[in-house]
mmCIF file of C-alpha atoms and ligand atoms in Angstrom:
data_model
loop_
_atom_site.group_PDB
_atom_site.id
_atom_site.type_symbol
_atom_site.label_atom_id
_atom_site.label_comp_id
_atom_site.label_asym_id
_atom_site.label_seq_id
_atom_site.Cartn_x
_atom_site.Cartn_y
_atom_site.Cartn_z
ATOM 1 C CA MET I 1091 84.814 116.972 75.551
ATOM 2 C CA LYS I 1092 85.283 117.573 79.257
ATOM 3 C CA LEU I 1093 88.858 116.971 80.433
ATOM 4 C CA ASN I 1094 89.547 116.538 84.137
ATOM 5 C CA ILE I 1095 93.247 117.166 84.648
ATOM 6 C CA ALA I 1096 95.072 117.064 87.976
ATOM 7 C CA LEU I 1097 97.695 119.798 88.064
ATOM 8 C CA LEU I 1098 100.787 119.110 90.147
ATOM 9 C CA ALA I 1099 103.162 122.022 89.703
ATOM 10 C CA GLY I 1100 105.671 120.932 92.355
ATOM 11 C CA ASP I 1101 108.923 122.731 93.091
ATOM 12 C CA GLY I 1102 111.468 125.115 91.601
ATOM 13 C CA ILE I 1103 110.583 126.064 88.049
ATOM 14 C CA GLY I 1104 107.656 123.584 88.125
ATOM 15 C CA PRO I 1105 104.977 126.231 88.741
ATOM 16 C CA GLU I 1106 106.386 128.486 85.995
ATOM 17 C CA VAL I 1107 106.531 125.859 83.254
ATOM 18 C CA ILE I 1108 103.166 124.429 84.320
ATOM 19 C CA ASN I 1109 101.664 127.889 84.078
ATOM 20 C CA GLU I 1110 102.665 128.155 80.414
ATOM 21 C CA ALA I 1111 101.413 124.646 79.653
ATOM 22 C CA VAL I 1112 98.056 125.541 81.208
ATOM 23 C CA LYS I 1113 97.817 128.644 79.009
ATOM 24 C CA VAL I 1114 98.553 126.540 75.928
ATOM 25 C CA CYS I 1115 96.038 123.823 76.912
ATOM 26 C CA ASP I 1116 93.353 126.416 77.570
ATOM 27 C CA ALA I 1117 93.971 127.963 74.155
ATOM 28 C CA ILE I 1118 93.723 124.526 72.533
ATOM 29 C CA ALA I 1119 90.523 123.798 74.489
ATOM 30 C CA THR I 1120 88.953 127.036 73.227
ATOM 31 C CA LYS I 1121 89.996 126.337 69.648
ATOM 32 C CA PHE I 1122 88.720 122.746 69.624
ATOM 33 C CA ASN I 1123 85.695 123.215 71.874
ATOM 34 C CA HIS I 1124 86.770 121.336 74.967
ATOM 35 C CA GLU I 1125 86.270 122.195 78.579
ATOM 36 C CA ILE I 1126 89.206 121.659 80.936
ATOM 37 C CA ASN I 1127 88.612 121.210 84.624
ATOM 38 C CA TRP I 1128 92.012 121.883 86.237
ATOM 39 C CA MET I 1129 92.391 120.186 89.613
ATOM 40 C CA PRO I 1130 95.450 121.655 91.377
ATOM 41 C CA ALA I 1131 97.163 119.652 94.116
ATOM 42 C CA LEU I 1132 100.293 119.845 96.255
ATOM 43 C CA THR I 1133 103.399 117.752 95.757
ATOM 44 C CA GLY I 1134 107.148 117.767 96.492
ATOM 45 C CA ALA I 1135 108.885 120.221 98.805
ATOM 46 C CA ALA I 1136 105.888 122.526 98.443
ATOM 47 C CA ALA I 1137 103.721 119.781 99.962
ATOM 48 C CA ILE I 1138 106.259 119.013 102.713
ATOM 49 C CA ASP I 1139 106.235 122.683 103.696
ATOM 50 C CA ALA I 1140 102.435 122.813 103.708
ATOM 51 C CA VAL I 1141 101.452 119.448 105.203
ATOM 52 C CA GLY I 1142 104.699 117.602 106.061
ATOM 53 C CA GLU I 1143 104.325 114.990 103.293
ATOM 54 C CA PRO I 1144 105.605 115.089 99.673
ATOM 55 C CA TYR I 1145 102.603 113.184 98.223
ATOM 56 C CA PRO I 1146 99.647 113.820 100.531
ATOM 57 C CA ASP I 1147 96.552 111.616 100.476
ATOM 58 C CA GLU I 1148 94.433 114.516 99.223
ATOM 59 C CA THR I 1149 96.736 114.797 96.215
ATOM 60 C CA HIS I 1150 96.403 111.074 95.554
ATOM 61 C CA GLU I 1151 92.599 111.341 95.694
ATOM 62 C CA ILE I 1152 92.658 114.168 93.170
ATOM 63 C CA CYS I 1153 94.933 112.186 90.841
ATOM 64 C CA LEU I 1154 92.613 109.180 91.045
ATOM 65 C CA LYS I 1155 89.568 111.305 90.214
ATOM 66 C CA ALA I 1156 91.275 112.998 87.271
ATOM 67 C CA ASP I 1157 91.492 111.551 83.739
ATOM 68 C CA ALA I 1158 95.159 112.566 83.530
ATOM 69 C CA VAL I 1159 97.844 114.237 85.610
ATOM 70 C CA LEU I 1160 100.058 117.072 84.386
ATOM 71 C CA PHE I 1161 103.175 117.341 86.487
ATOM 72 C CA GLY I 1162 105.894 120.015 86.732
ATOM 73 C CA ALA I 1163 109.019 119.113 88.681
ATOM 74 C CA ILE I 1164 110.062 117.980 92.100
ATOM 75 C CA GLY I 1165 113.140 118.633 94.255
ATOM 76 C CA HIS I 1166 114.617 121.318 96.467
ATOM 77 C CA PRO I 1167 118.316 121.921 97.277
ATOM 78 C CA LYS I 1168 117.655 122.195 100.998
ATOM 79 C CA TYR I 1169 117.147 118.412 101.003
ATOM 80 C CA ASP I 1170 119.943 117.467 98.600
ATOM 81 C CA ASN I 1171 122.805 118.252 100.936
ATOM 82 C CA ASP I 1172 121.176 116.801 104.008
ATOM 83 C CA PRO I 1173 121.545 112.985 103.959
ATOM 84 C CA SER I 1174 119.756 112.824 107.324
ATOM 85 C CA ALA I 1175 116.518 114.410 106.067
ATOM 86 C CA LYS I 1176 113.626 112.102 106.999
ATOM 87 C CA VAL I 1177 111.305 113.178 104.217
ATOM 88 C CA ARG I 1178 112.506 114.209 100.778
ATOM 89 C CA PRO I 1179 110.544 115.635 97.887
ATOM 90 C CA GLU I 1180 111.673 112.794 95.588
ATOM 91 C CA GLN I 1181 109.939 110.266 97.844
ATOM 92 C CA GLY I 1182 106.715 111.950 96.796
ATOM 93 C CA LEU I 1183 107.424 111.224 93.163
ATOM 94 C CA LEU I 1184 108.260 107.580 93.827
ATOM 95 C CA LYS I 1185 105.215 107.139 96.050
ATOM 96 C CA MET I 1186 103.015 108.713 93.422
ATOM 97 C CA ARG I 1187 104.379 106.402 90.689
ATOM 98 C CA LYS I 1188 103.825 103.372 92.902
ATOM 99 C CA LYS I 1189 100.372 104.316 94.214
ATOM 100 C CA LEU I 1190 99.095 105.292 90.779
ATOM 101 C CA GLY I 1191 100.595 102.121 89.272
ATOM 102 C CA LEU I 1192 102.549 104.076 86.660
ATOM 103 C CA PHE I 1193 104.803 101.229 85.597
ATOM 104 C CA ALA I 1194 105.829 102.421 82.134
ATOM 105 C CA ASN I 1195 107.672 105.657 81.555
ATOM 106 C CA VAL I 1196 107.580 106.672 77.904
ATOM 107 C CA ARG I 1197 110.497 108.958 77.034
ATOM 108 C CA PRO I 1198 110.876 109.901 73.396
ATOM 109 C CA THR I 1199 114.034 111.475 71.996
ATOM 110 C CA PHE I 1200 113.887 113.240 68.667
ATOM 111 C CA THR I 1201 115.608 116.110 66.938
ATOM 112 C CA PHE I 1202 114.101 119.393 65.831
ATOM 113 C CA PRO I 1203 115.360 120.378 62.351
ATOM 114 C CA SER I 1204 115.778 124.018 63.419
ATOM 115 C CA LEU I 1205 117.850 123.052 66.477
ATOM 116 C CA ILE I 1206 120.055 120.339 65.139
ATOM 117 C CA ASP I 1207 123.193 122.436 65.561
ATOM 118 C CA ASN I 1208 122.351 123.100 69.230
ATOM 119 C CA SER I 1209 123.283 119.562 70.109
ATOM 120 C CA PRO I 1210 126.888 119.045 71.198
ATOM 121 C CA LEU I 1211 126.827 115.981 68.931
ATOM 122 C CA LYS I 1212 127.639 116.258 65.251
ATOM 123 C CA ARG I 1213 124.747 116.841 62.876
ATOM 124 C CA GLU I 1214 125.534 113.772 60.763
ATOM 125 C CA ARG I 1215 125.364 111.529 63.834
ATOM 126 C CA ILE I 1216 122.006 112.697 65.118
ATOM 127 C CA GLU I 1217 120.013 113.732 62.059
ATOM 128 C CA GLY I 1218 116.833 111.676 61.813
ATOM 129 C CA THR I 1219 116.962 110.381 65.379
ATOM 130 C CA ASP I 1220 113.512 109.335 66.562
ATOM 131 C CA LEU I 1221 113.644 106.835 69.374
ATOM 132 C CA VAL I 1222 111.553 106.036 72.450
ATOM 133 C CA PHE I 1223 112.616 104.608 75.751
ATOM 134 C CA LEU I 1224 110.131 102.612 77.751
ATOM 135 C CA ARG I 1225 111.601 102.730 81.208
ATOM 136 C CA GLU I 1226 110.168 100.435 83.894
ATOM 137 C CA LEU I 1227 109.127 102.801 86.675
ATOM 138 C CA THR I 1228 107.816 100.993 89.746
ATOM 139 C CA GLY I 1229 110.342 98.224 90.360
ATOM 140 C CA GLY I 1230 114.033 97.416 90.449
ATOM 141 C CA ILE I 1231 116.612 98.977 92.720
ATOM 142 C CA TYR I 1232 114.440 102.044 93.314
ATOM 143 C CA PHE I 1233 111.895 99.972 95.201
ATOM 144 C CA GLY I 1234 113.817 96.953 96.538
ATOM 145 C CA GLU I 1235 114.686 96.540 100.165
ATOM 146 C CA LYS I 1236 117.274 99.079 101.260
ATOM 147 C CA GLY I 1237 119.052 99.818 104.482
ATOM 148 C CA ARG I 1238 122.182 99.803 106.575
ATOM 149 C CA ARG I 1239 123.877 97.176 108.668
ATOM 150 C CA ASP I 1240 127.120 96.838 110.646
ATOM 151 C CA GLY I 1241 126.214 99.886 112.681
ATOM 152 C CA GLY I 1242 125.712 101.929 109.525
ATOM 153 C CA GLU I 1243 129.056 100.991 107.940
ATOM 154 C CA THR I 1244 127.433 98.903 105.197
ATOM 155 C CA ALA I 1245 124.544 99.990 102.969
ATOM 156 C CA PHE I 1246 122.455 98.000 100.482
ATOM 157 C CA ASP I 1247 119.775 98.547 97.843
ATOM 158 C CA ASN I 1248 118.275 95.375 96.424
ATOM 159 C CA CYS I 1249 117.269 95.099 92.783
ATOM 160 C CA VAL I 1250 114.196 92.909 92.418
ATOM 161 C CA TYR I 1251 111.991 92.137 89.395
ATOM 162 C CA THR I 1252 109.142 89.717 88.894
ATOM 163 C CA ARG I 1253 108.373 88.086 85.543
ATOM 164 C CA PHE I 1254 104.983 89.814 85.625
ATOM 165 C CA GLU I 1255 106.609 93.248 85.913
ATOM 166 C CA VAL I 1256 108.893 92.538 82.981
ATOM 167 C CA GLN I 1257 106.065 91.118 80.870
ATOM 168 C CA ARG I 1258 103.718 94.074 81.258
ATOM 169 C CA LEU I 1259 106.475 96.542 80.375
ATOM 170 C CA ALA I 1260 107.755 94.458 77.458
ATOM 171 C CA LYS I 1261 104.203 94.086 76.136
ATOM 172 C CA LYS I 1262 103.950 97.866 75.879
ATOM 173 C CA GLY I 1263 107.339 97.854 74.130
ATOM 174 C CA PHE I 1264 106.268 95.282 71.527
ATOM 175 C CA GLU I 1265 102.980 97.103 70.944
ATOM 176 C CA LEU I 1266 104.735 100.429 70.510
ATOM 177 C CA ALA I 1267 107.278 98.856 68.156
ATOM 178 C CA MET I 1268 104.399 97.541 66.002
ATOM 179 C CA THR I 1269 103.178 101.132 65.479
ATOM 180 C CA ARG I 1270 106.678 102.303 64.495
ATOM 181 C CA THR I 1271 109.524 100.611 62.614
ATOM 182 C CA LYS I 1272 109.040 97.227 64.352
ATOM 183 C CA LYS I 1273 112.454 97.350 65.994
ATOM 184 C CA LEU I 1274 112.838 96.691 69.699
ATOM 185 C CA CYS I 1275 115.995 96.754 71.808
ATOM 186 C CA CYS I 1276 116.052 95.125 75.225
ATOM 187 C CA VAL I 1277 118.695 96.883 77.315
ATOM 188 C CA ASP I 1278 120.105 94.852 80.182
ATOM 189 C CA LYS I 1279 123.228 93.616 81.899
ATOM 190 C CA ALA I 1280 122.533 89.928 81.484
ATOM 191 C CA ASN I 1281 126.240 89.081 81.561
ATOM 192 C CA VAL I 1282 126.277 90.022 85.250
ATOM 193 C CA LEU I 1283 122.840 90.520 86.801
ATOM 194 C CA GLU I 1284 120.238 87.865 87.592
ATOM 195 C CA THR I 1285 117.387 90.369 87.216
ATOM 196 C CA SER I 1286 118.698 91.114 83.713
ATOM 197 C CA ARG I 1287 118.687 87.412 82.872
ATOM 198 C CA LEU I 1288 115.036 87.285 83.914
ATOM 199 C CA TRP I 1289 114.361 90.298 81.672
ATOM 200 C CA ARG I 1290 116.075 88.684 78.707
ATOM 201 C CA GLU I 1291 114.424 85.296 79.186
ATOM 202 C CA THR I 1292 110.988 86.907 79.536
ATOM 203 C CA VAL I 1293 111.349 89.103 76.461
ATOM 204 C CA GLN I 1294 112.740 86.204 74.415
ATOM 205 C CA ALA I 1295 109.677 84.135 75.295
ATOM 206 C CA MET I 1296 107.396 86.936 74.088
ATOM 207 C CA GLU I 1297 109.047 87.256 70.665
ATOM 208 C CA LYS I 1298 106.838 84.548 69.132
ATOM 209 C CA ASP I 1299 103.722 86.652 69.830
ATOM 210 C CA TYR I 1300 105.138 89.502 67.746
ATOM 211 C CA PRO I 1301 106.776 87.779 64.765
ATOM 212 C CA GLU I 1302 107.068 91.051 62.817
ATOM 213 C CA VAL I 1303 109.173 92.751 65.490
ATOM 214 C CA THR I 1304 112.959 92.423 65.274
ATOM 215 C CA VAL I 1305 114.369 92.278 68.777
ATOM 216 C CA SER I 1306 117.968 92.969 69.742
ATOM 217 C CA TYR I 1307 119.476 92.366 73.159
ATOM 218 C CA GLU I 1308 122.235 94.758 74.168
ATOM 219 C CA PHE I 1309 124.197 95.390 77.330
ATOM 220 C CA VAL I 1310 123.545 98.713 78.987
ATOM 221 C CA ASP I 1311 127.179 99.850 78.872
ATOM 222 C CA ALA I 1312 127.309 99.263 75.126
ATOM 223 C CA VAL I 1313 124.000 101.068 74.624
ATOM 224 C CA ALA I 1314 125.342 104.064 76.572
ATOM 225 C CA MET I 1315 128.082 104.285 73.960
ATOM 226 C CA ARG I 1316 126.074 103.526 70.834
ATOM 227 C CA LEU I 1317 123.356 105.962 71.878
ATOM 228 C CA VAL I 1318 125.609 108.926 71.213
ATOM 229 C CA GLN I 1319 127.450 107.282 68.306
ATOM 230 C CA TRP I 1320 124.539 105.977 66.241
ATOM 231 C CA PRO I 1321 121.340 107.166 67.912
ATOM 232 C CA ASN I 1322 119.345 106.749 64.740
ATOM 233 C CA SER I 1323 120.013 103.024 64.724
ATOM 234 C CA TYR I 1324 117.535 102.702 67.624
ATOM 235 C CA ASP I 1325 113.755 102.847 67.654
ATOM 236 C CA VAL I 1326 111.996 101.429 70.752
ATOM 237 C CA LEU I 1327 114.179 100.556 73.749
ATOM 238 C CA ILE I 1328 112.882 98.800 76.847
ATOM 239 C CA THR I 1329 114.793 98.750 80.076
ATOM 240 C CA GLU I 1330 114.650 98.564 83.836
ATOM 241 C CA ASN I 1331 114.227 101.525 86.164
ATOM 242 C CA LEU I 1332 117.777 102.686 86.934
ATOM 243 C CA PHE I 1333 119.242 101.976 83.484
ATOM 244 C CA GLY I 1334 116.339 103.925 82.016
ATOM 245 C CA ASP I 1335 116.876 106.834 84.389
ATOM 246 C CA ILE I 1336 120.484 107.197 83.306
ATOM 247 C CA LEU I 1337 120.109 106.510 79.588
ATOM 248 C CA THR I 1338 117.193 108.906 79.114
ATOM 249 C CA ASP I 1339 119.194 111.806 80.552
ATOM 250 C CA GLU I 1340 122.000 110.863 78.196
ATOM 251 C CA ALA I 1341 119.595 110.642 75.265
ATOM 252 C CA SER I 1342 118.225 114.123 75.947
ATOM 253 C CA VAL I 1343 121.585 115.554 74.858
ATOM 254 C CA ILE I 1344 120.764 114.455 71.318
ATOM 255 C CA SER I 1345 117.877 116.891 71.058
ATOM 256 C CA GLY I 1346 120.033 119.822 72.135
ATOM 257 C CA SER I 1347 118.318 120.760 75.385
ATOM 258 C CA MET I 1348 116.832 118.953 78.343
ATOM 259 C CA GLY I 1349 114.244 121.692 78.333
ATOM 260 C CA LEU I 1350 112.608 120.138 75.283
ATOM 261 C CA MET I 1351 111.865 116.523 76.080
ATOM 262 C CA PRO I 1352 108.431 115.419 77.306
ATOM 263 C CA SER I 1353 107.441 112.155 78.928
ATOM 264 C CA ALA I 1354 104.429 110.092 79.889
ATOM 265 C CA SER I 1355 104.070 107.603 82.708
ATOM 266 C CA VAL I 1356 101.322 105.120 82.131
ATOM 267 C CA GLY I 1357 99.836 102.327 84.137
ATOM 268 C CA THR I 1358 96.633 100.594 84.872
ATOM 269 C CA GLU I 1359 94.810 103.363 86.747
ATOM 270 C CA ASN I 1360 96.014 106.622 85.391
ATOM 271 C CA GLN I 1361 98.429 108.500 83.152
ATOM 272 C CA LEU I 1362 100.847 111.217 84.109
ATOM 273 C CA PHE I 1363 102.664 113.651 81.835
ATOM 274 C CA GLU I 1364 105.796 115.538 82.806
ATOM 275 C CA PRO I 1365 108.938 117.134 81.379
ATOM 276 C CA ILE I 1366 112.028 114.970 81.847
ATOM 277 C CA HIS I 1367 113.991 117.843 83.386
ATOM 278 C CA GLY I 1368 114.164 118.539 87.100
ATOM 279 C CA SER I 1369 113.188 121.511 89.243
ATOM 280 C CA TYR I 1370 116.218 123.674 88.233
ATOM 281 C CA PRO I 1371 116.231 125.506 91.586
ATOM 282 C CA GLN I 1372 118.741 128.188 90.515
ATOM 283 C CA ALA I 1373 116.216 129.465 87.979
ATOM 284 C CA THR I 1374 113.205 129.542 90.309
ATOM 285 C CA GLY I 1375 111.120 132.667 89.880
ATOM 286 C CA LEU I 1376 113.391 134.150 87.202
ATOM 287 C CA ASP I 1377 111.024 133.476 84.286
ATOM 288 C CA ILE I 1378 113.891 131.977 82.265
ATOM 289 C CA ALA I 1379 113.124 128.230 82.229
ATOM 290 C CA ASN I 1380 112.202 126.583 78.954
ATOM 291 C CA PRO I 1381 108.484 125.694 79.094
ATOM 292 C CA LEU I 1382 108.523 123.578 75.922
ATOM 293 C CA ALA I 1383 109.143 120.165 77.529
ATOM 294 C CA THR I 1384 106.029 120.713 79.639
ATOM 295 C CA VAL I 1385 104.047 122.058 76.698
ATOM 296 C CA LEU I 1386 105.066 118.992 74.668
ATOM 297 C CA SER I 1387 104.106 116.782 77.619
ATOM 298 C CA ALA I 1388 100.665 118.355 77.387
ATOM 299 C CA ALA I 1389 100.634 117.401 73.700
ATOM 300 C CA MET I 1390 101.380 113.791 74.687
ATOM 301 C CA MET I 1391 98.522 114.043 77.169
ATOM 302 C CA PHE I 1392 96.014 115.109 74.511
ATOM 303 C CA GLU I 1393 97.107 112.236 72.313
ATOM 304 C CA MET I 1394 97.590 109.409 74.803
ATOM 305 C CA ALA I 1395 95.106 110.163 77.584
ATOM 306 C CA PHE I 1396 92.296 111.636 75.497
ATOM 307 C CA ASN I 1397 93.002 110.285 72.010
ATOM 308 C CA LEU I 1398 92.808 113.875 70.688
ATOM 309 C CA LYS I 1399 95.403 113.668 67.927
ATOM 310 C CA GLU I 1400 94.565 116.870 66.090
ATOM 311 C CA GLU I 1401 94.934 118.861 69.296
ATOM 312 C CA ALA I 1402 98.310 117.213 69.982
ATOM 313 C CA GLU I 1403 99.477 117.978 66.443
ATOM 314 C CA ALA I 1404 98.384 121.594 66.818
ATOM 315 C CA ILE I 1405 100.576 121.958 69.907
ATOM 316 C CA LYS I 1406 103.565 120.288 68.252
ATOM 317 C CA ALA I 1407 103.148 122.479 65.175
ATOM 318 C CA VAL I 1408 103.122 125.727 67.139
ATOM 319 C CA VAL I 1409 106.148 124.593 69.172
ATOM 320 C CA ASN I 1410 108.029 123.847 65.944
ATOM 321 C CA LYS I 1411 107.051 127.257 64.633
ATOM 322 C CA SER I 1412 108.346 128.997 67.768
ATOM 323 C CA LEU I 1413 111.649 127.139 67.473
ATOM 324 C CA ALA I 1414 111.988 127.944 63.774
ATOM 325 C CA GLU I 1415 111.287 131.630 64.440
ATOM 326 C CA GLY I 1416 113.692 131.817 67.370
ATOM 327 C CA ILE I 1417 111.071 132.534 70.042
ATOM 328 C CA VAL I 1418 113.105 130.612 72.609
ATOM 329 C CA THR I 1419 114.405 130.864 76.160
ATOM 330 C CA GLU I 1420 118.053 131.402 77.016
ATOM 331 C CA ASP I 1421 119.028 127.723 76.915
ATOM 332 C CA LEU I 1422 118.422 127.795 73.151
ATOM 333 C CA SER I 1423 118.870 131.406 72.103
ATOM 334 C CA GLY I 1424 122.649 131.399 71.644
ATOM 335 C CA LYS I 1425 123.741 134.870 70.530
ATOM 336 C CA ASN I 1426 120.183 135.904 69.701
ATOM 337 C CA LYS I 1427 117.529 137.425 71.912
ATOM 338 C CA ALA I 1428 116.416 135.214 74.793
ATOM 339 C CA TYR I 1429 112.684 135.280 75.499
ATOM 340 C CA LYS I 1430 111.217 134.836 78.958
ATOM 341 C CA THR I 1431 109.304 131.693 79.938
ATOM 342 C CA SER I 1432 106.049 133.649 79.965
ATOM 343 C CA GLU I 1433 106.819 135.370 76.643
ATOM 344 C CA VAL I 1434 107.288 132.004 74.941
ATOM 345 C CA GLY I 1435 103.962 130.859 76.434
ATOM 346 C CA ASN I 1436 102.174 134.024 75.296
ATOM 347 C CA TRP I 1437 103.588 133.640 71.785
ATOM 348 C CA LEU I 1438 102.380 130.030 71.606
ATOM 349 C CA VAL I 1439 98.899 131.073 72.745
ATOM 350 C CA GLU I 1440 98.711 133.880 70.173
ATOM 351 C CA ASN I 1441 99.809 131.508 67.436
ATOM 352 C CA ILE I 1442 97.282 128.851 68.385
HETATM 353 C C1 IPM J 1573 113.429 111.163 86.826
HETATM 354 C C2 IPM J 1573 114.090 111.697 88.069
HETATM 355 C C3 IPM J 1573 113.620 110.888 89.262
HETATM 356 C C4 IPM J 1573 114.057 109.455 89.045
HETATM 357 C C5 IPM J 1573 114.100 111.409 90.624
HETATM 358 C C6 IPM J 1573 113.757 112.860 90.824
HETATM 359 C C7 IPM J 1573 113.592 110.565 91.759
HETATM 360 O O1 IPM J 1573 115.465 111.709 87.946
HETATM 361 O O2 IPM J 1573 112.192 111.230 86.730
HETATM 362 O O3 IPM J 1573 114.140 110.658 85.953
HETATM 363 O O4 IPM J 1573 115.200 109.090 89.363
HETATM 364 O O5 IPM J 1573 113.245 108.661 88.555
HETATM 365 MN MN1 MN J 1574 116.171 110.972 86.024
#
């Protein structure tokens, strides 16, 4: 099969972790007789430096032509401490999500048996955790009207949702729940927010179409607490953009390292796969970042974008093997030897 994949390495450690994922994908392609056409494109601070725009039109064209997008990370400290910056790398990410129509962000959280004691949470709390967040990605407070008034003394960010936006996200949630344990949690703040009441009302109306799915409705503050107390009581969780942003970072603690968790952003036009971690600027160029979240994102890509399940399983298996054998970067090595980013990638390739 011929796979056309747009490659957006981005900023910070992005190019390093993407490099290892490319090596792994190429090894999988050789093993399973596929041909990958990598289509590199600029994004983030790297794109601002080159063309003054964090998500240039040329990059968008490449993403549209590709069958899937593999994405590294975005963000650069030179913009973080400058509230007056006119363009920021993160705008590129938001623009890309919007223009590609990537409305559903799939963020799984699971534990690796060999790493269970790496989590700051107690083993008995987290053992068996296998949950998925479906975070709405192109609406809510991220995209509502924002601005200043009163000569800059007052600022506002509006949170807006349409029933259609809630429905299409919830539909994916119900469908995903049907392929798993048929348990769905709608996370909202319906005791306070009107948008949350629309979410709840919309999801409630959809329940009759999925009679086998048990739906619970929980407030986001309570979920934040239960997520670290009883994570294995959850399966599929659906939520709006900002709640999902916060809760998925929290959930990543369960697995023991942010450097492990992959994600997919899906929509009508295209699908994008990226690690949930950021650009980790302090580690740029040091060859120390954990490439596994990106490698596992590539596994999600094989499965979801190309329906190549065996290939995805092969990647997951070799990642599990590397973890079990301690071929890990410094975030996971503890007192043992820390391998370099590129050494982990080479080991994965050899073992594929
Ligand atoms: C994420 C990130 C982004 C977000 C930032 C970089 C804009 O934190 O993908 O979770 O808030 O969505
Ligand atoms: Mn985030």
